[in-house]
Coordinates of C-alpha atoms and ligand atoms in Angstrom, one line a residue:
X1030 CA -32.8 251.6 183.8
X1031 CA -29.1 251.2 182.4
X1032 CA -27.9 247.7 181.3
X1033 CA -24.1 247.2 181.6
X1034 CA -23.8 244.2 179.2
X1035 CA -20.8 242.1 179.3
X1036 CA -20.2 241.5 175.7
X1037 CA -17.0 239.1 176.8
X1038 CA -19.5 236.6 178.1
X1039 CA -19.3 234.5 175.1
X1040 CA -15.6 233.7 176.0
X1041 CA -16.8 231.5 178.6
X1042 CA -18.2 228.8 176.4
X1043 CA -18.3 224.9 177.5
X1044 CA -19.0 222.1 175.6
X1045 CA -20.4 220.0 178.9
X1046 CA -20.6 219.6 182.4
X1047 CA -21.3 216.9 184.7
X1048 CA -24.9 217.1 186.0
X1049 CA -25.4 215.0 189.0
X1050 CA -22.1 213.0 187.9
X1051 CA -23.5 212.4 184.2
X1052 CA -21.8 214.2 181.4
X1053 CA -24.6 216.2 179.7
X1054 CA -24.7 219.5 177.1
X1055 CA -23.8 222.7 179.3
X1056 CA -27.0 224.5 180.3
X1057 CA -25.1 227.5 181.1
X1058 CA -24.3 228.6 177.6
X1059 CA -23.8 232.1 175.9
X1060 CA -27.4 231.9 174.3
X1061 CA -28.9 232.7 177.7
X1062 CA -26.9 236.5 177.8
X1063 CA -28.2 236.5 174.1
X1064 CA -31.8 236.2 174.9
X1065 CA -31.7 238.5 177.7
X1066 CA -30.0 241.2 175.9
X1067 CA -32.8 240.8 173.2
X1068 CA -35.3 241.3 175.6
X1069 CA -33.6 244.4 177.3
X1070 CA -33.8 245.7 173.6
X1071 CA -37.1 244.8 172.9
X1072 CA -38.7 246.2 175.9
X1073 CA -36.7 249.5 175.3
X1074 CA -35.4 249.2 179.2
X1075 CA -33.0 252.0 178.6
X1076 CA -29.2 252.3 177.4
X1077 CA -27.1 249.5 177.0
X1078 CA -23.6 250.5 177.8
X1079 CA -20.2 248.7 178.2
X1080 CA -18.0 248.4 181.5
X1081 CA -15.3 250.4 182.5
X1082 CA -12.2 248.6 183.9
X1083 CA -11.8 248.7 187.5
X1084 CA -8.3 246.5 188.1
X1085 CA -8.4 243.6 190.7
X1086 CA -8.6 245.9 194.1
X1087 CA -12.4 245.5 194.0
X1088 CA -12.4 241.7 193.8
X1089 CA -9.5 241.2 196.1
X1090 CA -12.3 242.6 198.8
X1091 CA -14.3 239.6 198.5
X1092 CA -11.9 236.7 196.9
X1093 CA -8.7 235.5 198.4
X1094 CA -5.5 236.4 196.5
X1095 CA -4.3 232.9 196.1
X1096 CA -7.8 231.8 194.5
X1097 CA -7.8 234.8 191.9
X1098 CA -4.5 234.0 191.1
X1099 CA -5.1 230.3 190.5
X1100 CA -8.4 231.2 188.3
X1101 CA -6.3 233.6 186.3
X1102 CA -3.7 231.1 185.1
X1103 CA -5.6 227.7 185.4
X1104 CA -6.8 226.9 182.1
X1105 CA -3.5 228.3 180.5
X1106 CA -1.8 225.6 183.1
X1107 CA -4.1 223.0 182.5
X1108 CA -3.2 223.2 178.6
X1109 CA 0.4 223.3 179.1
X1110 CA 0.3 220.2 181.4
X1111 CA -1.0 218.6 178.3
X1112 CA -5.0 218.9 179.1
X1113 CA -7.5 219.3 176.2
X1114 CA -11.0 221.2 176.1
X1115 CA -12.5 222.3 179.5
X1116 CA -10.9 221.6 182.9
X1117 CA -12.7 220.0 185.7
X1118 CA -11.7 219.3 189.3
X1119 CA -11.9 215.4 190.4
X1120 CA -10.7 215.5 193.9
X1121 CA -11.4 217.6 197.0
X1122 CA -10.4 218.0 200.3
X1123 CA -13.1 216.6 202.5
X1124 CA -13.7 216.6 206.0
X1125 CA -10.5 215.7 208.1
X1126 CA -8.1 216.3 204.8
X1127 CA -5.9 219.6 204.8
X1128 CA -7.3 222.4 202.8
X1129 CA -4.6 225.1 204.7
X1130 CA -1.7 223.9 202.3
X1131 CA -2.0 224.4 198.6
X1132 CA -0.6 221.4 197.1
X1133 CA 1.5 221.8 193.7
X1134 CA -0.6 219.3 191.7
X1135 CA -3.0 220.9 189.5
X1136 CA -5.7 218.6 189.6
X1137 CA -5.3 219.1 193.5
X1138 CA -5.6 223.0 193.3
X1139 CA -8.5 222.4 191.2
X1140 CA -10.2 220.4 193.9
X1141 CA -9.0 222.7 196.6
X1142 CA -10.6 226.0 194.7
X1143 CA -13.9 224.4 193.8
X1144 CA -17.0 222.3 195.3
X1145 CA -18.4 220.5 192.5
X1146 CA -17.7 219.2 189.1
X1147 CA -20.5 220.8 187.5
X1148 CA -18.5 223.9 186.6
X1149 CA -16.3 223.7 183.3
X1150 CA -13.3 225.9 183.4
X1151 CA -12.8 226.9 179.7
X1152 CA -10.1 228.7 177.9
X1153 CA -12.4 232.0 178.3
X1154 CA -13.6 231.7 181.9
X1155 CA -11.6 234.1 183.5
X1156 CA -11.8 236.6 180.8
X1157 CA -15.7 236.5 180.7
X1158 CA -16.2 236.7 184.6
X1159 CA -13.3 239.3 185.2
X1160 CA -15.3 241.2 182.8
X1161 CA -18.4 240.7 185.0
X1162 CA -17.1 241.8 187.8
X1163 CA -16.0 245.3 185.8
X1164 CA -19.8 245.2 184.8
X1165 CA -20.9 245.0 188.8
X1166 CA -18.3 247.8 189.6
X1167 CA -19.7 250.0 186.7
X1168 CA -23.1 249.7 188.0
X1169 CA -22.2 250.5 191.5
X1170 CA -20.5 253.7 190.0
X1171 CA -24.1 254.3 188.4
X1172 CA -25.6 254.2 191.3
X1173 CA -23.2 256.4 193.5
X1174 CA -23.8 259.0 190.5
X1175 CA -27.4 258.8 191.4
X1176 CA -29.1 256.1 189.1
X1177 CA -31.8 254.9 191.0
X1178 CA -31.3 251.3 189.3
X1179 CA -29.0 249.3 187.0
X1180 CA -29.0 246.0 185.2
X1181 CA -25.8 243.8 185.3
X1182 CA -26.3 241.5 182.2
X1183 CA -23.4 238.9 182.3
X1184 CA -22.4 235.1 182.4
X1185 CA -21.2 233.0 183.9
X1186 CA -23.3 233.7 187.0
X1187 CA -21.8 234.3 190.4
X1188 CA -23.4 233.7 193.7
X1189 CA -22.3 229.8 194.2
X1190 CA -18.5 231.7 194.1
X1191 CA -17.4 231.7 197.8
X1192 CA -14.1 233.6 198.9
X1193 CA -12.1 231.2 197.8
X1194 CA -13.7 228.6 195.6
X1195 CA -15.7 228.3 192.6
X1196 CA -19.0 226.1 191.6
X1197 CA -22.6 226.0 190.6
X1198 CA -21.1 227.5 186.9
X1199 CA -19.9 230.5 189.1
X1200 CA -16.2 231.6 189.4
X1201 CA -16.1 235.6 190.3
X1202 CA -19.0 236.3 192.9
X1203 CA -20.3 239.9 191.0
X1204 CA -22.9 240.4 193.4
X1205 CA -20.7 240.2 196.5
X1206 CA -18.2 242.1 194.5
X1207 CA -21.0 245.1 194.0
X1208 CA -22.3 244.9 197.9
X1209 CA -18.3 245.3 199.1
X1210 CA -18.1 248.1 196.5
X1211 CA -20.9 249.8 197.7
X1212 CA -19.7 249.3 201.6
X1213 CA -16.6 250.6 200.2
X1214 CA -18.2 253.7 198.4
X1215 CA -20.1 255.1 201.6
X1216 CA -22.9 253.0 202.1
X1217 CA -23.0 251.8 205.8
X1218 CA -25.3 248.7 205.3
X1219 CA -25.9 246.9 202.0
X1220 CA -28.4 244.2 201.8
X1221 CA -28.5 241.5 199.1
X1222 CA -31.6 239.6 197.9
X1223 CA -31.3 236.4 196.0
X1224 CA -34.2 235.1 194.3
X1225 CA -32.6 232.6 192.4
X1226 CA -33.6 229.3 192.8
X1227 CA -30.7 227.7 194.1
X1228 CA -29.2 228.8 197.4
X1229 CA -26.4 231.8 197.1
X1230 CA -24.0 229.8 199.2
X1231 CA -21.0 232.2 197.9
X1232 CA -22.6 235.2 198.9
X1233 CA -23.2 233.6 202.4
X1234 CA -19.6 232.4 202.5
X1235 CA -18.6 236.0 201.9
X1236 CA -20.7 237.8 204.1
X1237 CA -21.6 235.3 207.3
X1238 CA -19.6 236.7 209.9
X1239 CA -20.5 240.4 208.8
X1240 CA -23.1 242.6 210.2
X1241 CA -22.8 245.1 207.8
X1242 CA -24.1 242.9 205.0
X1243 CA -27.5 241.4 204.9
X1244 CA -28.1 238.3 202.9
X1245 CA -31.7 237.0 202.2
X1246 CA -32.0 233.9 200.1
X1247 CA -35.0 232.4 198.8
X1248 CA -34.5 228.8 197.5
X1249 CA -35.4 225.0 196.9
X1250 CA -34.4 223.3 200.1
X1251 CA -31.0 221.8 200.2
X1252 CA -32.3 218.7 201.5
X1253 CA -33.2 217.8 197.9
X1254 CA -32.2 220.5 195.6
X1255 CA -28.3 221.8 194.8
X1256 CA -26.1 223.2 196.3
X1257 CA -27.1 220.6 198.7
X1258 CA -24.9 221.4 201.7
X1259 CA -25.7 224.9 202.7
X1260 CA -28.6 227.0 202.7
X1261 CA -30.9 225.7 205.6
X1262 CA -33.1 228.2 207.6
X1263 CA -31.2 227.8 210.7
X1264 CA -28.1 229.3 209.2
X1265 CA -28.6 232.9 210.4
X1266 CA -25.0 234.4 210.5
X1267 CA -22.1 234.2 213.1
X1268 CA -20.4 236.4 215.5
X1269 CA -21.1 240.2 214.3
X1270 CA -23.0 238.7 211.4
X1271 CA -25.6 237.0 213.8
X1272 CA -28.7 237.9 212.5
X1273 CA -27.8 239.1 209.3
X1274 CA -28.5 236.1 207.2
X1275 CA -31.9 234.8 206.3
X1276 CA -32.4 231.7 204.4
X1277 CA -36.0 230.8 203.2
X1278 CA -35.7 227.1 201.8
X1279 CA -38.9 226.0 200.2
X1280 CA -39.8 222.5 198.9
X1281 CA -39.2 221.7 195.5
X1282 CA -42.8 222.1 193.8
X1283 CA -43.8 224.8 196.0
X1284 CA -46.7 226.9 194.8
X1285 CA -46.3 230.5 193.5
X1286 CA -48.2 231.7 196.7
X1287 CA -45.7 230.4 199.0
X1288 CA -42.9 231.6 197.2
X1289 CA -44.7 235.4 197.1
X1290 CA -44.8 234.8 200.8
X1291 CA -41.3 234.1 201.4
X1292 CA -40.4 237.2 199.3
X1293 CA -42.8 239.3 201.3
X1294 CA -40.9 238.0 204.7
X1295 CA -37.5 238.7 203.1
X1296 CA -38.4 242.2 202.0
X1297 CA -39.8 242.9 205.5
X1298 CA -36.4 241.6 207.0
X1299 CA -34.4 244.0 204.7
X1300 CA -36.3 246.9 205.5
X1301 CA -35.9 246.5 209.3
X1302 CA -31.9 246.2 208.4
X1303 CA -32.4 249.7 207.0
X1304 CA -29.6 249.4 204.3
X1305 CA -28.4 252.0 202.2
X1306 CA -28.3 250.1 198.8
X1307 CA -30.0 246.6 197.6
X1308 CA -27.7 244.3 195.2
X1309 CA -30.3 241.6 193.7
X1310 CA -29.2 238.4 192.5
X1311 CA -31.5 237.7 189.8
X1312 CA -31.8 234.1 188.9
X1313 CA -35.0 233.5 186.9
X1314 CA -34.6 229.6 187.4
X1315 CA -37.6 229.6 189.7
X1316 CA -39.8 229.3 186.3
X1317 CA -42.1 226.6 185.6
X1318 CA -40.1 225.7 182.6
X1319 CA -36.8 226.0 183.8
X1320 CA -35.0 222.4 182.9
X1321 CA -33.1 222.3 186.5
X1322 CA -35.3 223.7 188.9
X1323 CA -38.7 223.1 190.7
X1324 CA -40.8 226.1 191.5
X1325 CA -43.8 227.2 189.6
X1326 CA -43.6 230.9 188.5
X1327 CA -44.7 231.9 185.2
X1328 CA -43.7 234.5 183.1
X1329 CA -46.7 236.8 184.3
X1330 CA -45.5 236.4 187.9
X1331 CA -42.0 238.2 187.3
X1332 CA -43.1 241.8 187.0
X1333 CA -44.7 241.5 190.3
X1334 CA -41.0 240.4 191.9
X1335 CA -39.7 243.7 190.4
X1336 CA -42.8 245.8 191.9
X1337 CA -42.6 244.6 195.4
X1338 CA -38.8 245.0 195.4
X1339 CA -39.0 249.0 194.2
X1340 CA -41.4 249.3 197.1
X1341 CA -38.0 249.2 199.3
X1342 CA -37.1 252.6 197.7
X1343 CA -33.4 251.7 197.6
X1344 CA -30.9 252.5 195.0
X1345 CA -30.9 248.9 193.4
X1346 CA -28.4 246.9 191.6
X1347 CA -29.8 243.8 189.9
X1348 CA -27.1 241.3 188.8
X1349 CA -28.0 238.1 186.5
X1350 CA -27.6 234.6 188.0
X1351 CA -29.3 231.3 186.8
X1352 CA -32.4 230.5 184.2
X1353 CA -31.8 228.1 182.0
X1354 CA -35.2 227.9 179.6
X1355 CA -33.3 230.1 177.3
X1356 CA -36.7 231.0 175.1
X1357 CA -38.0 232.5 178.4
X1358 CA -35.5 233.6 180.5
X1359 CA -35.4 237.0 178.5
X1360 CA -39.2 237.7 178.8
X1361 CA -38.9 236.8 182.7
X1362 CA -35.8 239.2 183.2
X1363 CA -37.1 241.9 181.5
X1364 CA -40.3 241.3 183.4
X1365 CA -38.6 241.6 186.8
X1366 CA -36.9 244.9 185.5
X1367 CA -40.0 246.4 184.0
X1368 CA -42.0 245.9 187.0
X1369 CA -39.4 247.7 189.2
X1370 CA -39.5 250.7 186.9
X1371 CA -43.4 250.8 186.7
X1372 CA -43.7 250.7 190.3
Ligands
LIG1158 C1 -25.9 221.7 189.4 C2 -26.7 222.8 189.4 C3 -26.0 224.0 189.3 C4 -27.1 225.4 189.5 C5 -26.6 226.6 189.0 C6 -27.4 227.6 189.1 N1 -24.8 221.7 188.3 N2 -27.2 228.4 190.4 O1 -28.3 228.0 188.5 O2 -28.0 229.5 190.6
LIG1159 ZN1 -30.1 228.9 190.2

């Protein structure tokens, strides 16, 4: 399996984040990708290649133009206004307020285009996530050229980023950009399987009313787990998308057996959808040692995920999402990919 590696990931380097309101050292740090890259090399997964530039067109198929324009220039604007370090939002348009009018004020626009304070916007955030989008699009090109599977190794992650908002460390939704690009290059139906500990609310936001992209997400129950305000089982899609959204929330602390039963259920629903290609939002914060999550998978469980996904026999794109137990995420990610390759 080829890996498309985003060498620009390290441009996104935050000193701190706000974790449930408390200022803490950033969990989402460059070492994450370094360890995964080392594991990909150590296990001889396959060639590691650089992304080819693809322009903004495919990004704008998924994200709104005002949002992309804001993201591109936000940090420079923050500095020009006298800001220092990383930028954080501090005010949001909550229920009953207007989100259809873009204010002029920078802090107001930070709030308009975000949903949490846990996602530092740094000087290099745009360059890093923009290169991540190119990685995802390069991976789509490889699938279209006949590769069976590809791995997009990038950070910051993407699955919390919606059509016009960032949050949960995510700015551009690389998995969604890839799914849309697969649709636009001839796949009639595409499935997204999100195995990250956290609900893929951004991906759900983007595809919720569409019947051509099926999303299955297995995640910590939003009643107690981030992102809290989306990811319940009764969210099944709307309009043309009714039935094309499957959320499987599991209680924090759920046993590994429940997680794999959920995976089997998600895979059977994906199979019934008869997609032409699969995008996997590959987070490994389901690991028992993850510092911000509460499932119990062990390193030895990860190859089984890849083996089961491979049974779908679909062109498959894996996109890196969360996972913060830095020393183990390399083995856990490589385990999934090797399991897929062996099956
Ligand atoms: C709260 C936790 C953000 C979770 C990010 C993540 N700041 N998403 O791993 O998949
Ligand atoms: Zn996560």
